[in-house]
Short mmCIF file of C-alpha atoms in Angstrom, two decimals:
data_model
loop_
_atom_site.label_atom_id
_atom_site.label_comp_id
_atom_site.label_asym_id
_atom_site.label_seq_id
_atom_site.Cartn_x
_atom_site.Cartn_y
_atom_site.Cartn_z
CA MET A 400 -0.02 -193.53 -51.39
CA PRO A 401 2.89 -196.55 -50.89
CA ASP A 402 3.44 -198.01 -48.08
CA SER A 403 6.94 -196.26 -46.15
CA ILE A 404 7.98 -199.08 -43.79
CA GLY A 405 10.94 -201.02 -45.08
CA THR A 406 11.93 -197.94 -47.39
CA ARG A 407 15.34 -197.31 -47.01
CA SER A 408 15.70 -193.28 -46.24
CA ALA A 409 18.52 -191.72 -48.66
CA PRO A 410 21.68 -191.10 -47.21
CA THR A 411 22.79 -187.51 -45.72
CA ALA A 412 25.37 -185.94 -47.36
CA THR A 413 28.48 -185.08 -45.16
CA ARG A 414 28.63 -181.12 -45.04
CA VAL A 415 32.19 -180.08 -46.39
CA PRO A 416 33.63 -177.19 -44.24
CA SER A 417 34.19 -174.30 -46.42
CA ALA A 418 37.45 -172.99 -47.38
CA ASP A 419 37.14 -170.02 -44.89
CA GLU A 420 35.94 -172.40 -41.86
CA ARG A 421 39.21 -174.83 -42.36
CA VAL A 422 41.30 -171.64 -42.38
CA ARG A 423 39.88 -170.37 -39.08
CA TYR A 424 40.49 -173.82 -37.52
CA VAL A 425 43.71 -173.83 -38.73
CA VAL A 426 44.33 -170.74 -36.88
CA ARG A 427 42.89 -171.62 -33.84
CA VAL A 428 44.70 -174.80 -33.51
CA SER A 429 47.72 -172.46 -34.16
CA ALA A 430 47.13 -169.68 -31.83
CA ALA A 431 46.59 -172.26 -29.11
CA ASP A 432 50.01 -174.15 -29.65
CA THR A 433 51.83 -170.99 -29.61
CA ARG A 434 50.14 -169.99 -26.27
CA GLU A 435 51.20 -173.23 -24.83
CA GLU A 436 54.70 -172.56 -26.46
CA ILE A 437 54.66 -169.28 -24.73
CA LEU A 438 53.83 -170.92 -21.53
CA THR A 439 56.46 -173.63 -21.81
CA VAL A 440 59.29 -171.08 -22.55
CA SER A 441 58.20 -168.37 -20.10
CA ALA A 442 58.12 -170.83 -17.28
CA ARG A 443 61.61 -172.15 -18.04
CA LEU A 444 62.96 -168.86 -18.62
CA PHE A 445 61.37 -167.77 -14.94
CA ALA A 446 63.09 -170.53 -13.58
CA THR A 447 66.22 -169.86 -14.80
CA ARG A 448 66.87 -166.09 -15.03
CA GLY A 449 63.88 -164.84 -12.56
CA LEU A 450 61.19 -163.18 -12.77
CA ALA A 451 62.42 -159.57 -13.07
CA GLY A 452 65.33 -161.13 -15.43
CA THR A 453 63.04 -162.15 -18.08
CA THR A 454 61.23 -159.51 -20.23
CA MET A 455 58.55 -160.11 -22.60
CA ARG A 456 60.86 -159.49 -25.42
CA ALA A 457 63.22 -162.73 -23.78
CA ILE A 458 59.96 -164.50 -23.94
CA ALA A 459 58.90 -163.36 -27.58
CA ASP A 460 62.84 -164.54 -28.66
CA GLY A 461 62.65 -167.72 -27.20
CA CYS A 462 59.57 -168.45 -29.11
CA SER A 463 61.02 -167.25 -32.57
CA ILE A 464 57.82 -164.68 -32.80
CA LYS A 465 57.55 -161.06 -32.37
CA ALA A 466 56.87 -159.11 -29.25
CA ALA A 467 53.48 -158.02 -31.33
CA SER A 468 52.53 -161.50 -31.59
CA LEU A 469 53.26 -162.15 -27.94
CA TYR A 470 50.99 -159.07 -26.68
CA HIS A 471 48.16 -160.73 -28.92
CA HIS A 472 48.17 -163.89 -26.82
CA PHE A 473 49.08 -162.02 -23.15
CA ALA A 474 49.00 -158.87 -22.15
CA SER A 475 51.48 -158.47 -19.84
CA LYS A 476 54.13 -160.66 -17.98
CA ASP A 477 51.72 -160.80 -14.91
CA GLU A 478 49.23 -162.55 -17.05
CA ILE A 479 51.62 -165.18 -18.30
CA VAL A 480 52.64 -165.90 -14.78
CA ALA A 481 49.26 -166.01 -13.72
CA GLU A 482 48.43 -168.52 -16.13
CA ILE A 483 51.59 -170.52 -15.07
CA MET A 484 50.48 -170.52 -11.41
CA THR A 485 46.76 -171.37 -12.09
CA ARG A 486 47.72 -174.63 -14.05
CA SER A 487 50.11 -175.83 -11.27
CA ARG A 488 47.71 -174.92 -8.62
CA GLU A 489 44.99 -176.13 -10.03
CA PHE A 490 46.80 -179.53 -10.41
CA ALA A 491 47.80 -179.77 -6.95
CA ALA A 492 44.48 -178.80 -5.48
CA GLY A 493 43.03 -181.61 -7.03
CA LEU A 494 45.73 -184.10 -5.44
CA TYR A 495 44.90 -182.03 -1.98
CA ARG A 496 41.35 -182.46 -2.77
CA GLU A 497 41.12 -185.82 -2.65
CA ILE A 498 43.21 -186.55 0.42
CA ALA A 499 40.68 -184.32 2.39
CA ASP A 500 37.67 -186.30 0.89
CA ALA A 501 39.35 -189.78 1.77
CA HIS A 502 38.79 -191.49 5.02
CA LEU A 503 42.37 -191.98 6.09
CA ALA A 504 44.23 -192.69 9.60
CA PRO A 505 46.58 -189.45 10.32
CA ALA A 506 49.88 -191.24 9.90
CA ALA A 507 48.22 -192.59 6.47
CA ARG A 508 47.10 -188.74 5.97
CA VAL A 509 50.40 -187.49 6.57
CA GLU A 510 52.11 -189.91 4.18
CA ALA A 511 49.45 -188.83 1.36
CA VAL A 512 50.15 -185.03 2.03
CA LEU A 513 53.90 -186.01 1.35
CA ARG A 514 53.21 -188.19 -1.96
CA ALA A 515 51.11 -185.59 -3.47
CA THR A 516 53.25 -182.66 -2.67
CA LEU A 517 56.31 -184.32 -4.14
CA GLN A 518 54.09 -185.42 -6.91
CA SER A 519 52.94 -181.77 -7.59
CA PHE A 520 56.81 -180.80 -7.49
CA ARG A 521 57.67 -183.02 -10.25
CA ALA A 522 54.60 -182.03 -12.23
CA HIS A 523 55.13 -178.50 -12.21
CA PRO A 524 58.65 -177.90 -11.04
CA GLU A 525 59.25 -174.41 -12.92
CA ALA A 526 55.98 -172.93 -11.67
CA SER A 527 56.70 -174.14 -8.01
CA GLN A 528 60.24 -172.71 -7.78
CA VAL A 529 58.32 -169.31 -9.18
CA PHE A 530 55.99 -169.76 -6.22
CA LEU A 531 58.43 -170.17 -3.42
CA GLU A 532 61.32 -168.40 -4.58
CA ASN A 533 59.39 -164.87 -5.18
CA PRO A 534 57.41 -164.63 -1.95
CA ALA A 535 57.00 -160.71 -2.23
CA TYR A 536 55.72 -160.94 -5.64
CA VAL A 537 53.17 -163.83 -4.88
CA ALA A 538 52.13 -161.65 -2.20
CA SER A 539 51.40 -158.76 -3.76
CA ALA A 540 50.34 -159.50 -7.51
CA PRO A 541 46.78 -159.04 -7.98
CA LEU A 542 46.37 -161.23 -10.68
CA LEU A 543 47.93 -164.11 -8.37
CA LYS A 544 44.61 -163.32 -5.66
CA SER A 545 43.14 -167.16 -5.95
CA ILE A 546 46.42 -168.41 -6.23
CA ARG A 547 47.13 -167.47 -2.53
CA ALA A 548 43.99 -168.25 -1.43
CA ASP A 549 44.19 -172.02 -2.69
CA ALA A 550 47.98 -171.90 -1.14
CA ARG A 551 46.49 -171.00 2.13
CA ALA A 552 44.12 -173.41 2.10
CA ILE A 553 46.83 -176.28 1.20
CA ASP A 554 49.12 -175.44 3.92
CA ALA A 555 46.11 -175.37 6.37
CA LEU A 556 45.21 -179.35 5.20
CA CYS A 557 48.92 -180.05 6.00
CA VAL A 558 49.23 -178.47 8.90
CA ARG A 559 45.91 -179.89 10.21
CA ALA A 560 47.36 -183.75 8.94
CA ILE A 561 50.53 -182.84 10.72
CA GLU A 562 48.22 -181.46 14.29
CA GLU A 563 46.01 -184.67 13.73
CA ALA A 564 49.15 -187.61 13.88
CA ILE A 565 50.74 -185.37 16.48
CA THR A 566 47.99 -186.03 18.63
CA VAL A 567 47.49 -189.51 18.16
CA GLY A 568 51.47 -190.12 18.72
CA ALA A 569 52.21 -190.88 14.61
CA LEU A 570 54.90 -188.05 14.63
CA ARG A 571 57.15 -186.34 17.16
CA ASP A 572 55.62 -183.29 19.08
CA ASP A 573 58.94 -181.36 19.86
CA ILE A 574 58.95 -179.21 16.36
CA ALA A 575 55.69 -177.16 15.89
CA PRO A 576 53.21 -178.21 13.05
CA LEU A 577 53.69 -175.18 10.98
CA ARG A 578 57.69 -175.56 11.23
CA LEU A 579 57.33 -179.30 10.59
CA TRP A 580 55.57 -178.86 7.22
CA LEU A 581 57.61 -176.35 5.92
CA LEU A 582 61.18 -178.24 6.45
CA LEU A 583 59.06 -180.89 4.87
CA ARG A 584 58.20 -178.99 1.82
CA ASN A 585 61.16 -177.88 1.36
CA MET A 586 62.80 -181.35 1.50
CA LEU A 587 60.15 -182.63 -0.91
CA ARG A 588 61.43 -179.79 -3.60
CA SER A 589 64.72 -180.89 -3.34
CA THR A 590 63.88 -184.51 -4.12
CA ALA A 591 61.51 -183.64 -6.93
CA ARG A 592 64.84 -181.99 -8.32
CA GLU A 593 67.29 -184.75 -7.74
CA ALA A 594 65.94 -187.78 -7.24
CA ALA A 595 64.51 -190.22 -9.62
CA THR A 596 60.66 -191.44 -9.72
CA ALA A 597 61.64 -194.58 -8.45
CA ASP A 598 63.03 -193.27 -5.64
CA ALA A 599 59.75 -191.81 -4.48
CA ASP A 600 58.78 -194.23 -1.79
CA ASP A 601 62.54 -194.15 -0.23
CA ALA A 602 62.52 -190.65 0.10
CA ILE A 603 59.03 -190.73 1.83
CA ALA A 604 59.97 -193.50 4.02
CA ILE A 605 63.29 -191.54 5.15
CA LEU A 606 61.07 -188.32 5.92
CA LEU A 607 58.71 -190.03 7.51
CA HIS A 608 60.86 -192.73 9.87
CA GLY A 609 64.36 -190.82 9.58
CA ILE A 610 67.71 -193.04 8.38
CA ALA A 611 68.35 -194.80 12.05
CA ALA A 612 67.64 -198.24 12.53
CA PRO A 613 64.68 -199.22 14.39
CA THR A 614 66.61 -199.82 17.62
CA HIS A 615 68.62 -196.73 17.79
CA ARG A 616 65.39 -194.46 16.86
CA SER A 617 65.29 -193.90 20.65
CA GLY A 618 68.88 -192.52 21.18
CA GLN A 619 69.88 -195.93 22.32
CA GLN A 620 73.56 -196.54 22.11
#
């Protein structure tokens, strides 16, 4: 028997996908692209027309597909809303989770919360708009149960950060923490819609320190 040391194995032949496999791959890619387009178009329509003013037919027309094809991807408008909200909330939850895990001083934690909120609004503007402008729907939609839970957890984290900053004297104490958080959140939403990304630092500075000069912040003339 010849010595096998030093012999070279025969190259393994590369398997060529069959025609059926190539077709299935193209179909999967096409389906994924169509699903993404449906979500993008739907988010835009929800933000411009409102939930009630957007029908499945309008979504199908916006995607240049038949209504039957739309129902192949999503069984209902509620499913589309839930998918849009889920993606937005997962993005936001990741940002706030980093803040929760970080060892930050109270003032730095509040600043981190504001930056995360602004980043979330900018990354998913339509989803944020739908969530905030449709409170009755969000509060009752069965498919948004986990979204509601995540939103409550995020609000609790942000309010707690404000409370801690107030305790150490880093924030004013004449506005209730929850009320202050809601005010800041609404201001950040407006900033996200109107200001350029480069303005983020200025926006955060104004929210934290106001526009008065340091010597006039105490009410001096």
